[in-house]
């Protein structure tokens, strides 16, 4: 699972009216130092108004003007990346994120910017790079609201990136489940990881907890959640149906997992064995 998190994307230079008042005295010198910066900020402010109205396409018009004027200013590229990601133009967004970071590496010191960047990286399949950024976020300390999501997402990235990332991912899911016991996503993620590791009884325990906390499976179906790779959702649903004693539906989900691209993945043999066990009437023992 990947959780996008309902976090407002806010940059320091938001150009609210009070900021204009605060910077009025220094505007002349800024313009002298960086010719065009005043008009540049007007375009950024116009884009932000469009963003607040959820008009991301319109915002891009102003942002393109800003970026053409001052291509070596990171802020325009950051907002461009944000709008492109909201429009699901992920390859374009990646180029804009990378341009901003190449201009000013310190933009990644902002956890919200780093988090948004990892979402784009996940969308284009650069899981290992996303995991490294999550690791950096955790190492320097992340806000309490974001920390459980970072733990979960880093675990997901490690599983997606490599067949060898499972042990570290389990550690992250366990930390999440221990520190945030009422967060269903922690238990869903841990259940799937333990299943992959062959620890069936432990997986069943976590699955039971996930079901108790999330009987409507909102952690799997929310618009703030997407899966990487996308077919991963079918494994989670299969585990859920198994937990409810419905092996037939679990088998259908495992078929979807394989047909959706999982047939070539790290866990294809395990998924096939599990599905075949359900065919033989193994009502849920994976």
CSV table of C-alpha atoms in Angstrom, one decimal:
chain,number,residue,atom,x,y,z
A,1,UNK,CA,0.0,0.0,0.0
A,2,UNK,CA,1.0,3.6,-0.5
A,3,UNK,CA,-0.7,6.3,1.5
A,4,UNK,CA,-0.8,9.8,0.0
A,5,UNK,CA,-1.9,11.3,3.3
A,6,UNK,CA,-4.2,14.3,3.6
A,7,UNK,CA,-1.4,16.9,4.0
A,8,UNK,CA,-1.6,20.4,2.7
A,9,UNK,CA,1.3,21.2,0.4
A,10,UNK,CA,2.6,24.5,1.7
A,11,UNK,CA,5.8,26.3,0.7
A,12,UNK,CA,7.3,29.0,2.9
A,13,UNK,CA,7.0,31.6,0.2
A,14,UNK,CA,3.2,31.3,-0.1
A,15,UNK,CA,2.9,35.0,-0.9
A,16,UNK,CA,-0.1,35.5,1.4
A,17,UNK,CA,-1.0,39.3,1.6
A,18,UNK,CA,0.9,39.7,4.9
A,19,UNK,CA,4.0,38.4,3.3
A,20,UNK,CA,3.8,41.2,0.7
A,21,UNK,CA,3.7,43.7,3.6
A,22,UNK,CA,6.6,42.1,5.3
A,23,UNK,CA,8.8,42.0,2.2
A,24,UNK,CA,7.8,45.4,0.7
A,25,UNK,CA,10.8,47.1,2.1
A,26,UNK,CA,13.2,44.6,0.7
A,27,UNK,CA,11.5,44.1,-2.6
A,28,UNK,CA,13.7,46.7,-4.4
A,29,UNK,CA,16.9,45.1,-3.3
A,30,UNK,CA,15.6,41.6,-4.2
A,31,UNK,CA,14.7,42.9,-7.7
A,32,UNK,CA,18.2,44.4,-8.0
A,33,UNK,CA,19.8,41.1,-7.0
A,34,UNK,CA,17.4,38.9,-9.0
A,35,UNK,CA,15.9,40.8,-11.9
A,36,UNK,CA,12.4,39.6,-12.7
A,37,UNK,CA,11.8,38.2,-9.2
A,38,UNK,CA,8.8,40.5,-8.6
A,39,UNK,CA,6.9,39.4,-11.7
A,40,UNK,CA,8.0,35.8,-11.0
A,41,UNK,CA,6.3,35.9,-7.7
A,42,UNK,CA,3.2,37.4,-9.2
A,43,UNK,CA,3.0,34.3,-11.5
A,44,UNK,CA,3.6,32.0,-8.5
A,45,UNK,CA,0.8,33.7,-6.5
A,46,UNK,CA,-1.6,33.4,-9.4
A,47,UNK,CA,-0.8,29.7,-9.7
A,48,UNK,CA,-1.4,29.3,-5.9
A,49,UNK,CA,-4.8,30.9,-6.3
A,50,UNK,CA,-5.6,28.4,-9.0
A,51,UNK,CA,-4.4,25.5,-6.9
A,52,UNK,CA,-6.6,26.6,-4.0
A,53,UNK,CA,-9.5,26.4,-6.5
A,54,UNK,CA,-8.3,22.9,-7.6
A,55,UNK,CA,-7.6,24.2,-11.1
A,56,UNK,CA,-4.2,22.6,-11.5
A,57,UNK,CA,-4.3,22.9,-15.3
A,58,UNK,CA,-4.8,26.6,-15.0
A,59,UNK,CA,-2.1,26.9,-12.4
A,60,UNK,CA,0.4,25.3,-14.8
A,61,UNK,CA,-0.2,28.2,-17.2
A,62,UNK,CA,1.1,30.7,-14.6
A,63,UNK,CA,3.8,28.3,-13.5
A,64,UNK,CA,5.2,27.9,-17.0
A,65,UNK,CA,5.5,31.6,-17.3
A,66,UNK,CA,7.4,31.8,-14.0
A,67,UNK,CA,9.7,29.0,-14.9
A,68,UNK,CA,10.5,30.5,-18.3
A,69,UNK,CA,11.3,33.8,-16.6
A,70,UNK,CA,13.6,32.4,-13.9
A,71,UNK,CA,14.4,28.8,-14.6
A,72,UNK,CA,17.0,28.6,-11.8
A,73,UNK,CA,14.5,29.3,-9.0
A,74,UNK,CA,13.4,26.0,-7.4
A,75,UNK,CA,10.0,27.2,-6.2
A,76,UNK,CA,8.4,27.3,-9.7
A,77,UNK,CA,9.6,23.7,-10.4
A,78,UNK,CA,8.2,22.5,-7.0
A,79,UNK,CA,4.8,23.9,-7.7
A,80,UNK,CA,4.9,22.6,-11.2
A,81,UNK,CA,5.7,19.1,-9.9
A,82,UNK,CA,2.9,19.3,-7.5
A,83,UNK,CA,0.3,20.2,-10.1
A,84,UNK,CA,1.6,17.6,-12.6
A,85,UNK,CA,1.3,15.0,-9.9
A,86,UNK,CA,-2.2,16.0,-9.0
A,87,UNK,CA,-3.0,15.7,-12.8
A,88,UNK,CA,-1.4,12.2,-12.7
A,89,UNK,CA,1.3,13.2,-15.2
A,90,UNK,CA,3.9,11.4,-13.1
A,91,UNK,CA,6.8,11.3,-15.6
A,92,UNK,CA,6.5,15.0,-16.1
A,93,UNK,CA,6.2,15.6,-12.3
A,94,UNK,CA,9.4,13.5,-11.7
A,95,UNK,CA,11.3,15.8,-14.1
A,96,UNK,CA,10.1,18.9,-12.3
A,97,UNK,CA,10.9,17.4,-8.9
A,98,UNK,CA,14.4,16.5,-10.0
A,99,UNK,CA,14.9,19.9,-11.5
A,100,UNK,CA,14.0,21.6,-8.3
A,101,UNK,CA,16.3,19.3,-6.2
A,102,UNK,CA,19.1,19.9,-8.7
A,103,UNK,CA,18.8,23.7,-8.1
A,104,UNK,CA,18.5,23.4,-4.3
A,105,UNK,CA,19.0,20.1,-2.5
A,106,UNK,CA,17.8,21.7,0.7
A,107,UNK,CA,14.2,21.6,-0.5
A,108,UNK,CA,14.2,18.0,0.7
A,109,UNK,CA,14.7,19.2,4.2
A,110,UNK,CA,11.0,20.0,4.2
A,111,UNK,CA,9.3,16.7,5.1
A,112,UNK,CA,6.1,17.6,3.1
A,113,UNK,CA,8.1,18.2,-0.1
A,114,UNK,CA,10.1,15.0,0.5
A,115,UNK,CA,6.9,13.1,1.0
A,116,UNK,CA,5.3,14.4,-2.1
A,117,UNK,CA,8.5,13.5,-4.0
A,118,UNK,CA,8.3,9.9,-2.8
A,119,UNK,CA,4.7,9.6,-4.1
A,120,UNK,CA,5.9,10.5,-7.6
A,121,UNK,CA,8.9,8.1,-7.3
A,122,UNK,CA,6.5,5.3,-6.3
A,123,UNK,CA,4.2,6.1,-9.2
A,124,UNK,CA,7.0,5.7,-11.7
A,125,UNK,CA,8.5,2.6,-10.1
A,126,UNK,CA,11.6,4.0,-8.4
A,127,UNK,CA,10.9,2.2,-5.2
A,128,UNK,CA,14.4,2.0,-3.9
A,129,UNK,CA,15.0,5.7,-4.2
A,130,UNK,CA,11.7,6.4,-2.4
A,131,UNK,CA,12.8,4.0,0.4
A,132,UNK,CA,16.0,6.0,0.8
A,133,UNK,CA,14.2,9.3,1.2
A,134,UNK,CA,11.8,7.7,3.8
A,135,UNK,CA,14.9,6.4,5.6
A,136,UNK,CA,16.3,9.9,5.7
A,137,UNK,CA,13.0,11.3,7.0
A,138,UNK,CA,13.0,8.8,9.8
A,139,UNK,CA,16.6,9.4,10.7
A,140,UNK,CA,16.3,13.2,11.1
A,141,UNK,CA,12.9,12.9,12.8
A,142,UNK,CA,9.4,13.2,11.2
A,143,UNK,CA,6.3,14.9,12.5
A,144,UNK,CA,4.0,12.7,14.6
A,145,UNK,CA,1.2,12.9,12.0
A,146,UNK,CA,3.4,11.7,9.2
A,147,UNK,CA,5.5,9.1,11.0
A,148,UNK,CA,3.2,6.1,10.8
A,149,UNK,CA,2.6,6.7,7.1
A,150,UNK,CA,6.3,6.9,6.5
A,151,UNK,CA,6.9,3.6,8.3
A,152,UNK,CA,4.2,1.9,6.3
A,153,UNK,CA,5.3,3.4,3.0
A,154,UNK,CA,8.9,2.6,3.5
A,155,UNK,CA,8.0,-1.0,4.2
A,156,UNK,CA,5.9,-1.1,1.0
A,157,UNK,CA,8.8,0.3,-1.0
A,158,UNK,CA,11.3,-2.2,0.3
A,159,UNK,CA,8.9,-5.1,-0.6
A,160,UNK,CA,8.3,-3.6,-4.0
A,161,UNK,CA,11.9,-2.9,-4.7
A,162,UNK,CA,13.5,-6.2,-4.1
A,163,UNK,CA,13.0,-9.8,-3.2
A,164,UNK,CA,15.5,-9.2,-0.3
A,165,UNK,CA,13.7,-6.4,1.4
A,166,UNK,CA,11.2,-8.4,3.4
A,167,UNK,CA,13.0,-8.7,6.7
A,168,UNK,CA,13.5,-4.9,7.0
A,169,UNK,CA,10.0,-4.3,5.9
A,170,UNK,CA,8.6,-6.6,8.6
A,171,UNK,CA,10.6,-4.6,11.2
A,172,UNK,CA,9.0,-1.4,9.9
A,173,UNK,CA,5.5,-2.8,10.0
A,174,UNK,CA,6.0,-4.2,13.5
A,175,UNK,CA,7.3,-0.8,14.7
A,176,UNK,CA,4.2,0.8,13.1
A,177,UNK,CA,1.8,-1.8,14.7
A,178,UNK,CA,3.5,-1.4,18.1
A,179,UNK,CA,3.5,2.4,18.2
A,180,UNK,CA,0.2,2.9,16.5
A,181,UNK,CA,-1.9,-0.1,17.5
A,182,UNK,CA,-5.2,1.4,16.4
A,183,UNK,CA,-4.0,2.2,12.9
A,184,UNK,CA,-5.4,-0.6,10.7
A,185,UNK,CA,-3.0,-0.1,7.9
A,186,UNK,CA,-0.1,-1.1,10.1
A,187,UNK,CA,-1.8,-4.5,10.7
A,188,UNK,CA,-2.7,-5.0,7.1
A,189,UNK,CA,0.8,-4.4,6.0
A,190,UNK,CA,2.3,-6.6,8.7
A,191,UNK,CA,-0.2,-9.4,7.9
A,192,UNK,CA,0.8,-9.4,4.2
A,193,UNK,CA,4.5,-9.3,5.1
A,194,UNK,CA,4.3,-12.2,7.6
A,195,UNK,CA,2.3,-14.2,5.0
A,196,UNK,CA,5.1,-13.7,2.5
A,197,UNK,CA,7.6,-14.8,5.2
A,198,UNK,CA,5.7,-18.1,5.8
A,199,UNK,CA,4.7,-17.0,9.4
A,200,UNK,CA,1.1,-18.0,9.0
A,201,UNK,CA,-0.2,-18.0,12.6
A,202,UNK,CA,1.3,-14.5,13.2
A,203,UNK,CA,-0.2,-13.3,9.9
A,204,UNK,CA,-3.6,-14.6,11.0
A,205,UNK,CA,-3.4,-12.7,14.2
A,206,UNK,CA,-2.5,-9.4,12.5
A,207,UNK,CA,-5.3,-10.1,10.0
A,208,UNK,CA,-7.8,-10.5,12.8
A,209,UNK,CA,-6.7,-7.2,14.3
A,210,UNK,CA,-6.9,-5.4,10.9
A,211,UNK,CA,-10.4,-6.8,10.4
A,212,UNK,CA,-11.5,-5.7,13.9
A,213,UNK,CA,-10.2,-2.2,13.2
A,214,UNK,CA,-11.2,-1.9,9.6
A,215,UNK,CA,-14.2,-4.2,8.9
A,216,UNK,CA,-15.1,-2.0,5.8
A,217,UNK,CA,-11.6,-2.4,4.4
A,218,UNK,CA,-11.2,1.4,4.1
A,219,UNK,CA,-7.5,1.0,4.4
A,220,UNK,CA,-7.5,-0.9,1.1
A,221,UNK,CA,-10.2,1.1,-0.7
A,222,UNK,CA,-9.7,4.7,0.3
A,223,UNK,CA,-8.9,7.3,-2.4
A,224,UNK,CA,-5.9,8.3,-0.3
A,225,UNK,CA,-4.4,4.8,-0.8
A,226,UNK,CA,-2.8,3.3,-3.9
A,227,UNK,CA,-0.8,0.1,-4.3
A,228,UNK,CA,2.6,-0.5,-5.8
A,229,UNK,CA,2.7,-2.5,-7.9
A,230,UNK,CA,-1.1,-2.0,-8.5
A,231,UNK,CA,-1.8,-5.7,-8.4
A,232,UNK,CA,-0.7,-5.8,-4.8
A,233,UNK,CA,-4.2,-4.9,-3.7
A,234,UNK,CA,-5.4,-8.3,-4.7
A,235,UNK,CA,-3.1,-10.0,-2.2
A,236,UNK,CA,-4.5,-7.9,0.6
A,237,UNK,CA,-8.0,-8.6,-0.4
A,238,UNK,CA,-7.3,-12.3,-0.7
A,239,UNK,CA,-6.0,-12.3,2.8
A,240,UNK,CA,-9.1,-10.5,3.9
A,241,UNK,CA,-11.4,-12.9,2.3
A,242,UNK,CA,-9.5,-15.8,3.7
A,243,UNK,CA,-9.9,-14.3,7.2
A,244,UNK,CA,-13.6,-14.2,6.6
A,245,UNK,CA,-13.7,-17.8,5.6
A,246,UNK,CA,-14.4,-17.3,1.9
A,247,UNK,CA,-11.7,-19.2,0.0
A,248,UNK,CA,-13.5,-18.9,-3.3
A,249,UNK,CA,-13.3,-15.2,-3.3
A,250,UNK,CA,-9.7,-15.3,-2.0
A,251,UNK,CA,-8.9,-17.5,-5.0
A,252,UNK,CA,-10.4,-15.0,-7.4
A,253,UNK,CA,-8.3,-12.3,-5.9
A,254,UNK,CA,-5.1,-14.3,-6.2
A,255,UNK,CA,-6.0,-15.0,-9.9
A,256,UNK,CA,-6.3,-11.2,-10.3
A,257,UNK,CA,-2.9,-10.8,-8.6
A,258,UNK,CA,-1.2,-13.1,-11.1
A,259,UNK,CA,-3.0,-11.8,-14.2
A,260,UNK,CA,-2.3,-8.2,-13.2
A,261,UNK,CA,1.4,-8.7,-13.4
A,262,UNK,CA,2.3,-10.7,-10.3
A,263,UNK,CA,3.0,-13.8,-12.3
A,264,UNK,CA,6.5,-12.4,-13.0
A,265,UNK,CA,7.2,-11.0,-9.5
A,266,UNK,CA,9.1,-12.2,-6.4
A,267,UNK,CA,6.1,-13.9,-4.8
A,268,UNK,CA,4.6,-15.6,-7.8
A,269,UNK,CA,5.4,-19.1,-6.7
A,270,UNK,CA,4.0,-18.5,-3.2
A,271,UNK,CA,0.8,-17.0,-4.7
A,272,UNK,CA,0.3,-20.0,-7.0
A,273,UNK,CA,0.9,-22.5,-4.2
A,274,UNK,CA,-1.6,-20.6,-2.1
A,275,UNK,CA,-4.2,-20.5,-4.9
A,276,UNK,CA,-3.7,-24.2,-5.6
A,277,UNK,CA,-4.2,-25.0,-2.0
A,278,UNK,CA,-7.5,-23.2,-2.1
A,279,UNK,CA,-8.4,-25.2,-5.2
A,280,UNK,CA,-7.8,-28.4,-3.2
A,281,UNK,CA,-10.3,-27.2,-0.5
A,282,UNK,CA,-7.7,-25.9,1.9
A,283,UNK,CA,-10.2,-23.4,3.3
A,284,UNK,CA,-7.8,-20.8,4.0
A,285,UNK,CA,-4.6,-22.4,5.3
A,286,UNK,CA,-2.1,-20.6,3.1
